[in-house]
Amino acid sequence: MADFPTTARVVIIGGGVVGVSTLYHLAKKGWTDCVLLEKNELTAGSTWHAAGNCPSFSTSWAVMNMQRYSLGLYKGLAEEVDYPMNYHVTGSIRLAHSKERMQEFARAMGMANYQGLNLKLMTPDEAQEMYPFLETHDLEGTLYDPDDGDIDPAQLTQALAKGARQMGAKIERFCSAIGVTQHPNGTWTVHTEKGDIDCEKVVNAGGYYAQQIGEWFKPYGGRTVPMVTMSHQYFLTDEIPELKAWTEQNGHKVPLLRDVDSSYYLRQDKNGLNLGPYERNCKAHWVTPDDPQPDDFSFQLYPDDLERLEWYIEDAMARVPLLGTAGVGRVINGPIPYAPDGLPLLGPMPGVKNAFEACVFTFGITQGGGAGKVAAEWIVDGQTEWDMWAVDPRRYTDYTDQDYCHQKALEIYGHEYGMHFPHKMWPAGRDKKLSPVDAKVRELGGQMGAYNGWERANWFAKTGDDTSLQATETWRRDGPWRIRVQEECEAVRDGVGVLDLPGFSRFDLSGEGAAEYLRGLIAGALPKIGRMNLAYFPDSRGRLLTEMSLIRHAEDHFTLITAAVAQWHDYEILNDALPDGLTLKDITREFSTLIVSGPKARELFTAVGTDADLSLGWLTHQSATVAGTPCKLARVSFAGELGWEIHARMDKIPALYDAVLAAGATPFGMFALNALRIEKGYRAWKGDLSTDYTLLESGMERFIKLDKAQDFPGKAAIQSEKQSGRKKGFATLVLDNPGEEDAPYMSPVWANGEVVGETTSGAWGYRVNKSIALSMLRADVITPGAKVEIEIYGQRHSATVQEDQPLWDPRNDRIRA
């Protein structure tokens, strides 16, 4: 025990591929005084039994970045650390049974090739040439990824471990962590069976033990880790003589197949086949009292349960009849952790300082390399090269109870390859947080969507409208919602509309020095007392962390309002260095909001009765009574029309909503609000606004005050960028001849035969009757009137760069009326 480490900069709990990759990347960044703890041997959890597939494909820009990095790392890792690895780059073929699936493939191909990969669409005949055992008669097409393949998970983990050790990092195997203690200065002691280790930071890389480990952090602000462990089976066949002969003749394996519409992969393993379905009738383990999670499940499997897979086996044998000629050689049925959206938890641990999560990886082998890179950046730099909100643990808040996690895990696993259409709202795990007028909204026809667990109406259906889930399974803008969204937008344009908007994240900040504290966090100025404004919070690089609305009540008293999903993320920005004497409260659940917007909004308030001064100008706020009910009126409108936001306590919302409806307001939903905001060029957080872009690139120069005394984060970087000139810039694009689909997030934008940027959001604008895309383009391309092409689901559409002003009401006359 003399060599047991008692101090470290970082302690990582968990010795799977992600934990070891994090250790390796910390050492790469010069943090070699780090220790990894593993209760058994490395890979003993989910890693050892993983199939080891290595796709780059994803419809998430952030996840694709991680996977792309992983594959690049793995290609050179064996030579770098002198450790042999079985890494077979066979390429893969994804099969499409429908036009919609081909559109998904085309979108992913556009993102991938923009990142430097080389995916391509193929016909069924071209796929059959590469895979002669494949039946293709009913296929729409295929997607080929030449970089896909498989790797030995244990060898990969050991190679990363060897590299980490070579750089000076330590790995303690057969050393269980048994708890943690945080000290007043924020440092930690990690308790193990072999002794204590004092350290600066801790990482939960516990895989399917992550929830158990997470309980140790609850006394220091933590929460229950949102996850469920699923049973995933795959089986290996005996040797297939025809496959062996083909492999020997051609000198390589057949490509990996994924029949994503039937929901399985089929991979050559030596001279047999490996079939891995994601079955709809799937099963979670360790979720009931009669099936408790064991303290140690190292190198163990669940009993075989092939009956669950019968349909998938038969379908795969029809697709590749060769599969039916071989017997089953071995069945693997092991635990795989699932977060509610199937993506990992990677980043700062919510509510806990100096603690991080790198856990709940469903596809840890292909994501492990990139995950280690991202985790090391969070730990060392406090920020990441790519915006990683898609996997940030703070994306989940207080609604993720075990019922929610279980429902979503079953849904996500059973639809592992499901298409995430823009208007589809998945049904599992719903109704976790309800508005006080939820029943009324639904009675009016509200078709609901979940936003940080809060149910909001996306659109309002009328009698006879198709409200089935199947109707939403399209990439097209047209659907049963379109005419209703148009009517809602026209009501806001011509009369007055009301949107019930529960779940705005809101924080109360007060105490002597609160104003000065905020000045040191934001790039711009504070509003005057009685007024409000937008504030932008940069990181040290001048990139955009978040946007909040600041409402100033007194010299040192503010309400800060931000996106629903930003609740835990933005609270931490405000709380991270909160000085003594200031009070920060999360009051999200105490208040709700009604948006009342349209040219007749002032008439409506007069009709329902109010003591408010309706002549107060844009960006003012006041306490008032409306229809005899106390509330706060804020003169703002994300819809781009004359309007107010009514902020009131939860129990006051029903009376206000009834009064506004009775006065003639038309209820409208989130789909309409999105269309209205995009016509104004208003940016949405984590789409148009993210840490992928600087404040200057995002067009926020008017919100930057470089001459103020405070040295806010990123000030020097912004000054430098302003002097040298921004490399990219925000631009609004209008499609010249739009097709049936609007531009999704991260559609490549082309000019002169090369990609010059990407869209950040897109929608149809019903007031201007155009398909609009907000975008980030290379600076030299941003000339009003310039022609570009947007690649939308594989088809390029001509578009025109617009003037740097809103398309609707460019002088804001209607807002200020």
PDB file of C-alpha atoms in Angstrom, residues 430-628:
ATOM      1  CA  ARG A 430     -45.228  13.299 -20.399  1.00  0.00           C
ATOM      2  CA  ASP A 431     -47.312  15.541 -18.132  1.00  0.00           C
ATOM      3  CA  LYS A 432     -44.581  15.941 -15.526  1.00  0.00           C
ATOM      4  CA  LYS A 433     -45.132  19.694 -15.070  1.00  0.00           C
ATOM      5  CA  LEU A 434     -48.447  21.328 -15.901  1.00  0.00           C
ATOM      6  CA  SER A 435     -49.587  24.916 -16.277  1.00  0.00           C
ATOM      7  CA  PRO A 436     -52.392  26.053 -13.982  1.00  0.00           C
ATOM      8  CA  VAL A 437     -54.570  26.305 -17.131  1.00  0.00           C
ATOM      9  CA  ASP A 438     -53.392  23.069 -18.744  1.00  0.00           C
ATOM     10  CA  ALA A 439     -56.877  21.554 -18.823  1.00  0.00           C
ATOM     11  CA  LYS A 440     -58.295  24.703 -20.433  1.00  0.00           C
ATOM     12  CA  VAL A 441     -55.528  24.776 -23.054  1.00  0.00           C
ATOM     13  CA  ARG A 442     -56.260  21.165 -24.013  1.00  0.00           C
ATOM     14  CA  GLU A 443     -60.008  21.848 -24.038  1.00  0.00           C
ATOM     15  CA  LEU A 444     -59.320  24.557 -26.625  1.00  0.00           C
ATOM     16  CA  GLY A 445     -57.538  22.019 -28.817  1.00  0.00           C
ATOM     17  CA  GLY A 446     -53.977  22.432 -27.590  1.00  0.00           C
ATOM     18  CA  GLN A 447     -51.591  19.824 -29.021  1.00  0.00           C
ATOM     19  CA  MET A 448     -48.923  19.625 -26.395  1.00  0.00           C
ATOM     20  CA  GLY A 449     -45.148  19.415 -26.320  1.00  0.00           C
ATOM     21  CA  ALA A 450     -42.755  19.130 -23.384  1.00  0.00           C
ATOM     22  CA  TYR A 451     -40.242  21.921 -22.663  1.00  0.00           C
ATOM     23  CA  ASN A 452     -38.013  21.146 -19.695  1.00  0.00           C
ATOM     24  CA  GLY A 453     -40.866  18.922 -18.571  1.00  0.00           C
ATOM     25  CA  TRP A 454     -43.463  21.708 -18.845  1.00  0.00           C
ATOM     26  CA  GLU A 455     -46.406  20.990 -21.128  1.00  0.00           C
ATOM     27  CA  ARG A 456     -47.097  23.776 -23.623  1.00  0.00           C
ATOM     28  CA  ALA A 457     -49.406  23.898 -26.626  1.00  0.00           C
ATOM     29  CA  ASN A 458     -47.553  23.634 -29.934  1.00  0.00           C
ATOM     30  CA  TRP A 459     -50.680  24.344 -31.971  1.00  0.00           C
ATOM     31  CA  PHE A 460     -54.436  24.332 -31.558  1.00  0.00           C
ATOM     32  CA  ALA A 461     -56.415  21.737 -33.464  1.00  0.00           C
ATOM     33  CA  LYS A 462     -60.013  22.105 -34.586  1.00  0.00           C
ATOM     34  CA  THR A 463     -62.670  19.443 -35.029  1.00  0.00           C
ATOM     35  CA  GLY A 464     -61.691  17.039 -37.782  1.00  0.00           C
ATOM     36  CA  ASP A 465     -57.945  17.762 -37.677  1.00  0.00           C
ATOM     37  CA  ASP A 466     -55.668  14.726 -37.673  1.00  0.00           C
ATOM     38  CA  THR A 467     -53.915  14.792 -34.303  1.00  0.00           C
ATOM     39  CA  SER A 468     -52.390  11.319 -34.552  1.00  0.00           C
ATOM     40  CA  LEU A 469     -48.719  10.691 -33.896  1.00  0.00           C
ATOM     41  CA  GLN A 470     -48.397   9.216 -37.388  1.00  0.00           C
ATOM     42  CA  ALA A 471     -49.422  12.514 -38.976  1.00  0.00           C
ATOM     43  CA  THR A 472     -46.315  14.161 -37.513  1.00  0.00           C
ATOM     44  CA  GLU A 473     -43.881  11.651 -39.032  1.00  0.00           C
ATOM     45  CA  THR A 474     -42.705  13.845 -41.877  1.00  0.00           C
ATOM     46  CA  TRP A 475     -39.896  16.308 -42.564  1.00  0.00           C
ATOM     47  CA  ARG A 476     -42.312  18.515 -44.533  1.00  0.00           C
ATOM     48  CA  ARG A 477     -43.681  21.751 -43.167  1.00  0.00           C
ATOM     49  CA  ASP A 478     -47.127  20.687 -44.353  1.00  0.00           C
ATOM     50  CA  GLY A 479     -49.247  18.687 -41.953  1.00  0.00           C
ATOM     51  CA  PRO A 480     -52.520  19.077 -40.122  1.00  0.00           C
ATOM     52  CA  TRP A 481     -50.908  21.818 -38.047  1.00  0.00           C
ATOM     53  CA  ARG A 482     -49.975  24.102 -40.945  1.00  0.00           C
ATOM     54  CA  ILE A 483     -53.300  25.815 -41.606  1.00  0.00           C
ATOM     55  CA  ARG A 484     -53.835  26.202 -37.854  1.00  0.00           C
ATOM     56  CA  VAL A 485     -50.385  27.713 -37.303  1.00  0.00           C
ATOM     57  CA  GLN A 486     -51.038  30.100 -40.185  1.00  0.00           C
ATOM     58  CA  GLU A 487     -54.348  31.122 -38.617  1.00  0.00           C
ATOM     59  CA  GLU A 488     -52.649  31.653 -35.263  1.00  0.00           C
ATOM     60  CA  CYS A 489     -49.931  33.824 -36.823  1.00  0.00           C
ATOM     61  CA  GLU A 490     -52.530  35.856 -38.698  1.00  0.00           C
ATOM     62  CA  ALA A 491     -54.497  36.371 -35.497  1.00  0.00           C
ATOM     63  CA  VAL A 492     -51.375  37.774 -33.825  1.00  0.00           C
ATOM     64  CA  ARG A 493     -50.670  39.893 -36.915  1.00  0.00           C
ATOM     65  CA  ASP A 494     -54.177  41.309 -37.280  1.00  0.00           C
ATOM     66  CA  GLY A 495     -55.793  41.102 -33.841  1.00  0.00           C
ATOM     67  CA  VAL A 496     -54.459  39.733 -30.580  1.00  0.00           C
ATOM     68  CA  GLY A 497     -53.275  36.319 -29.497  1.00  0.00           C
ATOM     69  CA  VAL A 498     -52.486  34.710 -26.163  1.00  0.00           C
ATOM     70  CA  LEU A 499     -49.878  32.027 -25.468  1.00  0.00           C
ATOM     71  CA  ASP A 500     -49.838  30.214 -22.139  1.00  0.00           C
ATOM     72  CA  LEU A 501     -46.122  29.868 -21.422  1.00  0.00           C
ATOM     73  CA  PRO A 502     -45.345  28.011 -18.202  1.00  0.00           C
ATOM     74  CA  GLY A 503     -41.769  27.165 -17.319  1.00  0.00           C
ATOM     75  CA  PHE A 504     -39.765  30.279 -18.151  1.00  0.00           C
ATOM     76  CA  SER A 505     -36.672  29.864 -15.977  1.00  0.00           C
ATOM     77  CA  ARG A 506     -36.581  32.821 -13.596  1.00  0.00           C
ATOM     78  CA  PHE A 507     -34.259  33.850 -10.823  1.00  0.00           C
ATOM     79  CA  ASP A 508     -34.478  36.562  -8.182  1.00  0.00           C
ATOM     80  CA  LEU A 509     -31.156  38.282  -7.446  1.00  0.00           C
ATOM     81  CA  SER A 510     -30.876  40.824  -4.659  1.00  0.00           C
ATOM     82  CA  GLY A 511     -28.478  42.272  -2.103  1.00  0.00           C
ATOM     83  CA  GLU A 512     -26.037  45.141  -1.953  1.00  0.00           C
ATOM     84  CA  GLY A 513     -23.659  44.797  -4.899  1.00  0.00           C
ATOM     85  CA  ALA A 514     -25.985  42.737  -7.117  1.00  0.00           C
ATOM     86  CA  ALA A 515     -25.778  45.288  -9.916  1.00  0.00           C
ATOM     87  CA  GLU A 516     -21.994  45.351  -9.848  1.00  0.00           C
ATOM     88  CA  TYR A 517     -21.888  41.565  -9.791  1.00  0.00           C
ATOM     89  CA  LEU A 518     -24.003  41.395 -12.948  1.00  0.00           C
ATOM     90  CA  ARG A 519     -21.891  44.041 -14.677  1.00  0.00           C
ATOM     91  CA  GLY A 520     -18.933  41.719 -14.221  1.00  0.00           C
ATOM     92  CA  LEU A 521     -20.752  38.800 -15.878  1.00  0.00           C
ATOM     93  CA  ILE A 522     -22.428  40.371 -18.904  1.00  0.00           C
ATOM     94  CA  ALA A 523     -20.947  42.023 -21.965  1.00  0.00           C
ATOM     95  CA  GLY A 524     -23.293  44.989 -21.971  1.00  0.00           C
ATOM     96  CA  ALA A 525     -25.065  47.420 -19.695  1.00  0.00           C
ATOM     97  CA  LEU A 526     -27.773  46.971 -17.084  1.00  0.00           C
ATOM     98  CA  PRO A 527     -31.267  48.382 -17.568  1.00  0.00           C
ATOM     99  CA  LYS A 528     -32.401  51.341 -15.529  1.00  0.00           C
ATOM    100  CA  ILE A 529     -34.828  50.829 -12.651  1.00  0.00           C
ATOM    101  CA  GLY A 530     -38.274  50.185 -14.109  1.00  0.00           C
ATOM    102  CA  ARG A 531     -36.870  48.920 -17.364  1.00  0.00           C
ATOM    103  CA  MET A 532     -35.594  45.641 -18.807  1.00  0.00           C
ATOM    104  CA  ASN A 533     -33.150  44.509 -21.463  1.00  0.00           C
ATOM    105  CA  LEU A 534     -31.384  41.518 -22.941  1.00  0.00           C
ATOM    106  CA  ALA A 535     -28.034  40.571 -21.470  1.00  0.00           C
ATOM    107  CA  TYR A 536     -25.430  38.280 -22.999  1.00  0.00           C
ATOM    108  CA  PHE A 537     -23.051  36.225 -20.900  1.00  0.00           C
ATOM    109  CA  PRO A 538     -19.772  35.399 -22.685  1.00  0.00           C
ATOM    110  CA  ASP A 539     -17.159  32.820 -21.746  1.00  0.00           C
ATOM    111  CA  SER A 540     -13.438  33.581 -21.635  1.00  0.00           C
ATOM    112  CA  ARG A 541     -13.211  33.238 -25.426  1.00  0.00           C
ATOM    113  CA  GLY A 542     -15.989  35.729 -26.067  1.00  0.00           C
ATOM    114  CA  ARG A 543     -18.320  32.912 -27.054  1.00  0.00           C
ATOM    115  CA  LEU A 544     -21.963  33.030 -26.116  1.00  0.00           C
ATOM    116  CA  LEU A 545     -22.807  31.144 -22.914  1.00  0.00           C
ATOM    117  CA  THR A 546     -26.366  32.340 -22.570  1.00  0.00           C
ATOM    118  CA  GLU A 547     -28.901  35.116 -23.020  1.00  0.00           C
ATOM    119  CA  MET A 548     -31.142  36.374 -20.209  1.00  0.00           C
ATOM    120  CA  SER A 549     -33.745  39.079 -19.865  1.00  0.00           C
ATOM    121  CA  LEU A 550     -32.899  41.403 -16.959  1.00  0.00           C
ATOM    122  CA  ILE A 551     -35.809  43.083 -15.189  1.00  0.00           C
ATOM    123  CA  ARG A 552     -34.611  45.740 -12.760  1.00  0.00           C
ATOM    124  CA  HIS A 553     -36.824  46.479  -9.772  1.00  0.00           C
ATOM    125  CA  ALA A 554     -34.392  48.541  -7.695  1.00  0.00           C
ATOM    126  CA  GLU A 555     -30.719  49.474  -7.611  1.00  0.00           C
ATOM    127  CA  ASP A 556     -29.702  45.978  -6.505  1.00  0.00           C
ATOM    128  CA  HIS A 557     -32.792  43.881  -7.151  1.00  0.00           C
ATOM    129  CA  PHE A 558     -33.348  41.987 -10.423  1.00  0.00           C
ATOM    130  CA  THR A 559     -35.456  39.250 -11.931  1.00  0.00           C
ATOM    131  CA  LEU A 560     -33.590  37.295 -14.595  1.00  0.00           C
ATOM    132  CA  ILE A 561     -35.639  35.291 -17.092  1.00  0.00           C
ATOM    133  CA  THR A 562     -34.249  32.713 -19.495  1.00  0.00           C
ATOM    134  CA  ALA A 563     -35.219  29.693 -21.596  1.00  0.00           C
ATOM    135  CA  ALA A 564     -37.065  26.848 -19.867  1.00  0.00           C
ATOM    136  CA  VAL A 565     -34.410  24.259 -20.646  1.00  0.00           C
ATOM    137  CA  ALA A 566     -31.628  26.608 -19.464  1.00  0.00           C
ATOM    138  CA  GLN A 567     -32.859  26.492 -15.848  1.00  0.00           C
ATOM    139  CA  TRP A 568     -29.994  24.607 -14.192  1.00  0.00           C
ATOM    140  CA  HIS A 569     -27.366  25.761 -16.673  1.00  0.00           C
ATOM    141  CA  ASP A 570     -28.089  29.457 -16.188  1.00  0.00           C
ATOM    142  CA  TYR A 571     -28.595  29.198 -12.443  1.00  0.00           C
ATOM    143  CA  GLU A 572     -25.040  27.871 -12.191  1.00  0.00           C
ATOM    144  CA  ILE A 573     -23.695  30.775 -14.254  1.00  0.00           C
ATOM    145  CA  LEU A 574     -25.225  33.172 -11.744  1.00  0.00           C
ATOM    146  CA  ASN A 575     -24.425  31.122  -8.647  1.00  0.00           C
ATOM    147  CA  ASP A 576     -20.897  29.954  -9.465  1.00  0.00           C
ATOM    148  CA  ALA A 577     -19.079  32.933  -7.970  1.00  0.00           C
ATOM    149  CA  LEU A 578     -21.941  34.564  -6.075  1.00  0.00           C
ATOM    150  CA  PRO A 579     -20.439  36.984  -3.523  1.00  0.00           C
ATOM    151  CA  ASP A 580     -21.357  36.838   0.134  1.00  0.00           C
ATOM    152  CA  GLY A 581     -24.301  39.093   0.903  1.00  0.00           C
ATOM    153  CA  LEU A 582     -26.171  38.404  -2.351  1.00  0.00           C
ATOM    154  CA  THR A 583     -29.257  36.206  -2.498  1.00  0.00           C
ATOM    155  CA  LEU A 584     -30.102  34.157  -5.586  1.00  0.00           C
ATOM    156  CA  LYS A 585     -33.414  32.267  -5.678  1.00  0.00           C
ATOM    157  CA  ASP A 586     -34.832  30.015  -8.361  1.00  0.00           C
ATOM    158  CA  ILE A 587     -38.496  31.048  -8.510  1.00  0.00           C
ATOM    159  CA  THR A 588     -39.392  29.188 -11.706  1.00  0.00           C
ATOM    160  CA  ARG A 589     -42.157  27.113 -10.107  1.00  0.00           C
ATOM    161  CA  GLU A 590     -43.746  30.102  -8.351  1.00  0.00           C
ATOM    162  CA  PHE A 591     -44.644  32.128 -11.444  1.00  0.00           C
ATOM    163  CA  SER A 592     -45.964  31.647 -14.941  1.00  0.00           C
ATOM    164  CA  THR A 593     -46.394  33.790 -18.050  1.00  0.00           C
ATOM    165  CA  LEU A 594     -49.029  34.703 -20.605  1.00  0.00           C
ATOM    166  CA  ILE A 595     -47.854  36.303 -23.839  1.00  0.00           C
ATOM    167  CA  VAL A 596     -50.493  38.729 -25.129  1.00  0.00           C
ATOM    168  CA  SER A 597     -49.472  40.059 -28.531  1.00  0.00           C
ATOM    169  CA  GLY A 598     -51.001  41.778 -31.549  1.00  0.00           C
ATOM    170  CA  PRO A 599     -52.019  45.254 -32.748  1.00  0.00           C
ATOM    171  CA  LYS A 600     -55.211  45.101 -30.649  1.00  0.00           C
ATOM    172  CA  ALA A 601     -53.420  44.151 -27.429  1.00  0.00           C
ATOM    173  CA  ARG A 602     -53.840  47.593 -25.902  1.00  0.00           C
ATOM    174  CA  GLU A 603     -57.581  47.508 -26.644  1.00  0.00           C
ATOM    175  CA  LEU A 604     -57.807  44.086 -25.010  1.00  0.00           C
ATOM    176  CA  PHE A 605     -56.231  45.283 -21.769  1.00  0.00           C
ATOM    177  CA  THR A 606     -58.538  48.258 -21.706  1.00  0.00           C
ATOM    178  CA  ALA A 607     -61.539  45.982 -22.241  1.00  0.00           C
ATOM    179  CA  VAL A 608     -60.661  43.540 -19.446  1.00  0.00           C
ATOM    180  CA  GLY A 609     -59.868  46.411 -17.083  1.00  0.00           C
ATOM    181  CA  THR A 610     -56.459  47.376 -15.772  1.00  0.00           C
ATOM    182  CA  ASP A 611     -54.811  50.105 -13.734  1.00  0.00           C
ATOM    183  CA  ALA A 612     -51.619  49.740 -15.816  1.00  0.00           C
ATOM    184  CA  ASP A 613     -50.182  52.672 -17.725  1.00  0.00           C
ATOM    185  CA  LEU A 614     -50.510  51.248 -21.250  1.00  0.00           C
ATOM    186  CA  SER A 615     -48.627  54.213 -22.717  1.00  0.00           C
ATOM    187  CA  LEU A 616     -45.321  53.117 -21.166  1.00  0.00           C
ATOM    188  CA  GLY A 617     -42.835  52.320 -23.887  1.00  0.00           C
ATOM    189  CA  TRP A 618     -40.965  49.304 -25.154  1.00  0.00           C
ATOM    190  CA  LEU A 619     -38.832  47.458 -22.571  1.00  0.00           C
ATOM    191  CA  THR A 620     -40.648  48.851 -19.543  1.00  0.00           C
ATOM    192  CA  HIS A 621     -42.279  46.838 -16.782  1.00  0.00           C
ATOM    193  CA  GLN A 622     -44.786  47.667 -14.086  1.00  0.00           C
ATOM    194  CA  SER A 623     -46.833  46.099 -11.319  1.00  0.00           C
ATOM    195  CA  ALA A 624     -50.530  46.219 -12.138  1.00  0.00           C
ATOM    196  CA  THR A 625     -53.883  44.550 -11.809  1.00  0.00           C
ATOM    197  CA  VAL A 626     -55.525  43.047 -14.890  1.00  0.00           C
ATOM    198  CA  ALA A 627     -59.149  41.951 -14.601  1.00  0.00           C
ATOM    199  CA  GLY A 628     -58.782  42.564 -10.869  1.00  0.00           C
TER     200      GLY A 628
END
